[in-house]
Amino acid sequence: MCELYVKISSPVSIALDILQGEKSEKQKYHKLFMGTLIPEILRAVELLKVLKIPSASLPSLKALKKGVETRFKYAIDLALSETKIRELCLASMSHPFFKTRWIPPGKEDELKELLLAKARKMNRSNLATSPKIDGDIFGTTQCIRFL
C-alpha cells in the first residue's frame, strides 16, 4: 500500500521539490527561475494522466488530479488574456532549458507570437533610449533563431 502512495504522489512531490528549489542527490544545488513554474506544473499533470495503478487506488489518484487541476488551472489552461500567465510563459520560453519544448500542442503559434511581440517591443524601447548600434540586436531575427 505504501508503494502505491509513493507512486501516486511522486509526480507532484518531485514538482514541488523542484519548485521549492530543493536540491536532489544528482545536483549540488538547484536554482529556481520563474520560467520553471509552468513547465513543471504541466509535466506533473501529464505524469498523473499516464500513471497506471490498480483500480482500488483510483480514488486517491482522481482526488490528487482534481486538486492539482483546480489549484493550477491558470497554468494548465494557459489563458494568455491574463498578464501573469503571459509573463510566466515568456519566462519559460526565455529559459535556456525549456525554450518552447514545454508548450502544449495548439498553443505554439500563439506563444511564439507573444515572444516575438515582446522582443519587438523591447527592441523599440532599447533603440529609443540607447545610442545607435548597427544591426538588429535582439530583434526579430535573433528571437526566431533562439526559438
PDB file of C-alpha atoms in Angstrom:
ATOM      1  CA  MET A   1       0.000   0.000   0.000  1.00  0.00           C
ATOM      2  CA  CYS A   2       2.857   2.359   0.809  1.00  0.00           C
ATOM      3  CA  GLU A   3       4.401   1.770  -2.647  1.00  0.00           C
ATOM      4  CA  LEU A   4       1.126   2.823  -4.284  1.00  0.00           C
ATOM      5  CA  TYR A   5       1.022   6.027  -2.268  1.00  0.00           C
ATOM      6  CA  VAL A   6       4.583   6.840  -3.327  1.00  0.00           C
ATOM      7  CA  LYS A   7       3.779   6.035  -6.961  1.00  0.00           C
ATOM      8  CA  ILE A   8       0.640   8.212  -6.946  1.00  0.00           C
ATOM      9  CA  SER A   9       2.199  11.182  -5.156  1.00  0.00           C
ATOM     10  CA  SER A  10       5.654  11.140  -6.770  1.00  0.00           C
ATOM     11  CA  PRO A  11       4.872  13.376  -9.819  1.00  0.00           C
ATOM     12  CA  VAL A  12       3.542  16.121  -7.547  1.00  0.00           C
ATOM     13  CA  SER A  13       6.223  15.551  -4.924  1.00  0.00           C
ATOM     14  CA  ILE A  14       9.041  15.866  -7.465  1.00  0.00           C
ATOM     15  CA  ALA A  15       7.488  19.003  -8.971  1.00  0.00           C
ATOM     16  CA  LEU A  16       7.161  20.557  -5.509  1.00  0.00           C
ATOM     17  CA  ASP A  17      10.797  19.764  -4.711  1.00  0.00           C
ATOM     18  CA  ILE A  18      11.897  21.483  -7.909  1.00  0.00           C
ATOM     19  CA  LEU A  19       9.593  24.472  -7.424  1.00  0.00           C
ATOM     20  CA  GLN A  20      10.794  24.922  -3.845  1.00  0.00           C
ATOM     21  CA  GLY A  21      14.383  24.953  -5.046  1.00  0.00           C
ATOM     22  CA  GLU A  22      15.373  21.803  -3.166  1.00  0.00           C
ATOM     23  CA  LYS A  23      18.464  20.023  -4.407  1.00  0.00           C
ATOM     24  CA  SER A  24      18.492  16.392  -5.471  1.00  0.00           C
ATOM     25  CA  GLU A  25      21.205  13.781  -4.971  1.00  0.00           C
ATOM     26  CA  LYS A  26      22.414  14.403  -8.534  1.00  0.00           C
ATOM     27  CA  GLN A  27      22.758  18.172  -8.123  1.00  0.00           C
ATOM     28  CA  LYS A  28      24.975  20.141  -5.799  1.00  0.00           C
ATOM     29  CA  TYR A  29      22.463  22.966  -5.835  1.00  0.00           C
ATOM     30  CA  HIS A  30      19.227  23.857  -7.570  1.00  0.00           C
ATOM     31  CA  LYS A  31      18.371  27.360  -8.623  1.00  0.00           C
ATOM     32  CA  LEU A  32      14.746  28.152  -9.227  1.00  0.00           C
ATOM     33  CA  PHE A  33      13.746  30.510 -12.013  1.00  0.00           C
ATOM     34  CA  MET A  34      10.314  31.920 -12.746  1.00  0.00           C
ATOM     35  CA  GLY A  35      10.437  30.129 -16.097  1.00  0.00           C
ATOM     36  CA  THR A  36      10.385  26.775 -14.309  1.00  0.00           C
ATOM     37  CA  LEU A  37       6.849  27.108 -12.918  1.00  0.00           C
ATOM     38  CA  ILE A  38       4.542  26.389 -15.861  1.00  0.00           C
ATOM     39  CA  PRO A  39       6.645  23.624 -17.482  1.00  0.00           C
ATOM     40  CA  GLU A  40       6.917  21.794 -14.143  1.00  0.00           C
ATOM     41  CA  ILE A  41       3.183  22.061 -13.461  1.00  0.00           C
ATOM     42  CA  LEU A  42       2.362  20.805 -16.954  1.00  0.00           C
ATOM     43  CA  ARG A  43       4.864  17.949 -16.561  1.00  0.00           C
ATOM     44  CA  ALA A  44       3.334  16.839 -13.254  1.00  0.00           C
ATOM     45  CA  VAL A  45      -0.193  16.945 -14.705  1.00  0.00           C
ATOM     46  CA  GLU A  46       0.918  14.882 -17.713  1.00  0.00           C
ATOM     47  CA  LEU A  47       2.614  12.300 -15.477  1.00  0.00           C
ATOM     48  CA  LEU A  48      -0.557  11.980 -13.402  1.00  0.00           C
ATOM     49  CA  LYS A  49      -2.577  11.385 -16.580  1.00  0.00           C
ATOM     50  CA  VAL A  50      -0.431   8.472 -17.743  1.00  0.00           C
ATOM     51  CA  LEU A  51       0.058   6.871 -14.326  1.00  0.00           C
ATOM     52  CA  LYS A  52      -1.063   3.230 -14.254  1.00  0.00           C
ATOM     53  CA  ILE A  53      -2.251   1.957 -10.885  1.00  0.00           C
ATOM     54  CA  PRO A  54      -4.666  -0.717  -9.609  1.00  0.00           C
ATOM     55  CA  SER A  55      -8.335   0.231  -9.611  1.00  0.00           C
ATOM     56  CA  ALA A  56      -8.503   0.157  -5.797  1.00  0.00           C
ATOM     57  CA  SER A  57      -6.224   3.211  -5.686  1.00  0.00           C
ATOM     58  CA  LEU A  58      -8.070   5.184  -8.370  1.00  0.00           C
ATOM     59  CA  PRO A  59      -9.986   7.399  -5.879  1.00  0.00           C
ATOM     60  CA  SER A  60      -6.686   8.680  -4.455  1.00  0.00           C
ATOM     61  CA  LEU A  61      -5.307   9.383  -7.916  1.00  0.00           C
ATOM     62  CA  LYS A  62      -8.521  11.099  -9.034  1.00  0.00           C
ATOM     63  CA  ALA A  63      -8.520  13.289  -5.902  1.00  0.00           C
ATOM     64  CA  LEU A  64      -4.887  14.272  -6.471  1.00  0.00           C
ATOM     65  CA  LYS A  65      -5.506  15.043 -10.158  1.00  0.00           C
ATOM     66  CA  LYS A  66      -8.560  17.141  -9.304  1.00  0.00           C
ATOM     67  CA  GLY A  67      -6.673  19.048  -6.622  1.00  0.00           C
ATOM     68  CA  VAL A  68      -3.744  19.836  -8.911  1.00  0.00           C
ATOM     69  CA  GLU A  69      -6.015  20.783 -11.818  1.00  0.00           C
ATOM     70  CA  THR A  70      -8.111  23.047  -9.584  1.00  0.00           C
ATOM     71  CA  ARG A  71      -5.130  24.750  -7.945  1.00  0.00           C
ATOM     72  CA  PHE A  72      -3.137  25.229 -11.138  1.00  0.00           C
ATOM     73  CA  LYS A  73      -5.954  25.781 -13.628  1.00  0.00           C
ATOM     74  CA  TYR A  74      -4.320  29.024 -14.780  1.00  0.00           C
ATOM     75  CA  ALA A  75      -1.142  27.174 -15.796  1.00  0.00           C
ATOM     76  CA  ILE A  76      -2.892  24.225 -17.399  1.00  0.00           C
ATOM     77  CA  ASP A  77      -5.264  26.375 -19.479  1.00  0.00           C
ATOM     78  CA  LEU A  78      -2.563  28.919 -20.437  1.00  0.00           C
ATOM     79  CA  ALA A  79      -5.121  31.715 -20.542  1.00  0.00           C
ATOM     80  CA  LEU A  80      -2.993  34.345 -22.258  1.00  0.00           C
ATOM     81  CA  SER A  81      -5.586  37.032 -21.585  1.00  0.00           C
ATOM     82  CA  GLU A  82      -4.148  37.218 -18.048  1.00  0.00           C
ATOM     83  CA  THR A  83      -0.972  39.254 -17.598  1.00  0.00           C
ATOM     84  CA  LYS A  84       0.578  36.858 -15.065  1.00  0.00           C
ATOM     85  CA  ILE A  85       0.192  33.934 -17.472  1.00  0.00           C
ATOM     86  CA  ARG A  86       1.774  35.876 -20.326  1.00  0.00           C
ATOM     87  CA  GLU A  87       4.723  36.821 -18.101  1.00  0.00           C
ATOM     88  CA  LEU A  88       5.181  33.244 -16.863  1.00  0.00           C
ATOM     89  CA  CYS A  89       5.040  31.908 -20.437  1.00  0.00           C
ATOM     90  CA  LEU A  90       7.597  34.491 -21.577  1.00  0.00           C
ATOM     91  CA  ALA A  91       9.865  33.494 -18.701  1.00  0.00           C
ATOM     92  CA  SER A  92       9.555  29.809 -19.642  1.00  0.00           C
ATOM     93  CA  MET A  93      10.229  30.431 -23.329  1.00  0.00           C
ATOM     94  CA  SER A  94      13.230  32.593 -22.419  1.00  0.00           C
ATOM     95  CA  HIS A  95      14.689  29.925 -20.127  1.00  0.00           C
ATOM     96  CA  PRO A  96      17.586  28.182 -21.932  1.00  0.00           C
ATOM     97  CA  PHE A  97      16.482  24.735 -20.745  1.00  0.00           C
ATOM     98  CA  PHE A  98      12.773  24.932 -21.578  1.00  0.00           C
ATOM     99  CA  LYS A  99      12.578  27.253 -24.610  1.00  0.00           C
ATOM    100  CA  THR A 100       9.450  26.067 -26.445  1.00  0.00           C
ATOM    101  CA  ARG A 101       9.545  22.322 -25.816  1.00  0.00           C
ATOM    102  CA  TRP A 102       7.082  22.521 -22.899  1.00  0.00           C
ATOM    103  CA  ILE A 103       4.327  24.193 -24.953  1.00  0.00           C
ATOM    104  CA  PRO A 104       1.221  22.019 -25.407  1.00  0.00           C
ATOM    105  CA  PRO A 105       0.073  21.258 -28.971  1.00  0.00           C
ATOM    106  CA  GLY A 106      -2.104  24.000 -30.400  1.00  0.00           C
ATOM    107  CA  LYS A 107      -0.503  26.805 -28.376  1.00  0.00           C
ATOM    108  CA  GLU A 108       2.861  27.024 -30.180  1.00  0.00           C
ATOM    109  CA  ASP A 109       1.995  29.737 -32.702  1.00  0.00           C
ATOM    110  CA  GLU A 110       0.202  31.921 -30.178  1.00  0.00           C
ATOM    111  CA  LEU A 111       3.043  31.751 -27.663  1.00  0.00           C
ATOM    112  CA  LYS A 112       5.781  32.260 -30.240  1.00  0.00           C
ATOM    113  CA  GLU A 113       3.948  35.353 -31.493  1.00  0.00           C
ATOM    114  CA  LEU A 114       3.735  36.595 -27.892  1.00  0.00           C
ATOM    115  CA  LEU A 115       7.516  36.213 -27.531  1.00  0.00           C
ATOM    116  CA  LEU A 116       8.201  37.909 -30.850  1.00  0.00           C
ATOM    117  CA  ALA A 117       5.879  40.808 -29.963  1.00  0.00           C
ATOM    118  CA  LYS A 118       7.677  41.251 -26.636  1.00  0.00           C
ATOM    119  CA  ALA A 119      11.081  41.160 -28.371  1.00  0.00           C
ATOM    120  CA  ARG A 120       9.938  43.777 -30.901  1.00  0.00           C
ATOM    121  CA  LYS A 121       8.616  45.999 -28.112  1.00  0.00           C
ATOM    122  CA  MET A 122      11.871  45.678 -26.159  1.00  0.00           C
ATOM    123  CA  ASN A 123      13.882  46.367 -29.299  1.00  0.00           C
ATOM    124  CA  ARG A 124      11.897  49.561 -29.998  1.00  0.00           C
ATOM    125  CA  SER A 125      12.307  50.803 -26.435  1.00  0.00           C
ATOM    126  CA  ASN A 126      16.040  49.989 -26.472  1.00  0.00           C
ATOM    127  CA  LEU A 127      16.503  51.838 -29.746  1.00  0.00           C
ATOM    128  CA  ALA A 128      14.702  54.854 -28.355  1.00  0.00           C
ATOM    129  CA  THR A 129      16.842  55.024 -25.198  1.00  0.00           C
ATOM    130  CA  SER A 130      20.265  53.752 -26.286  1.00  0.00           C
ATOM    131  CA  PRO A 131      22.890  55.069 -28.684  1.00  0.00           C
ATOM    132  CA  LYS A 132      22.682  53.958 -32.324  1.00  0.00           C
ATOM    133  CA  ILE A 133      24.141  50.492 -32.861  1.00  0.00           C
ATOM    134  CA  ASP A 134      24.445  48.832 -36.245  1.00  0.00           C
ATOM    135  CA  GLY A 135      22.498  45.579 -36.657  1.00  0.00           C
ATOM    136  CA  ASP A 136      19.314  44.063 -35.356  1.00  0.00           C
ATOM    137  CA  ILE A 137      20.345  43.386 -31.764  1.00  0.00           C
ATOM    138  CA  PHE A 138      17.714  41.263 -30.022  1.00  0.00           C
ATOM    139  CA  GLY A 139      15.366  41.927 -32.895  1.00  0.00           C
ATOM    140  CA  THR A 140      13.107  39.544 -34.701  1.00  0.00           C
ATOM    141  CA  THR A 141      15.943  37.672 -36.432  1.00  0.00           C
ATOM    142  CA  GLN A 142      17.720  36.835 -33.164  1.00  0.00           C
ATOM    143  CA  CYS A 143      14.478  35.839 -31.476  1.00  0.00           C
ATOM    144  CA  ILE A 144      13.496  33.455 -34.274  1.00  0.00           C
ATOM    145  CA  ARG A 145      16.926  31.795 -34.154  1.00  0.00           C
ATOM    146  CA  PHE A 146      16.513  31.336 -30.403  1.00  0.00           C
ATOM    147  CA  LEU A 147      13.208  29.512 -30.828  1.00  0.00           C
TER     148      LEU A 147
END
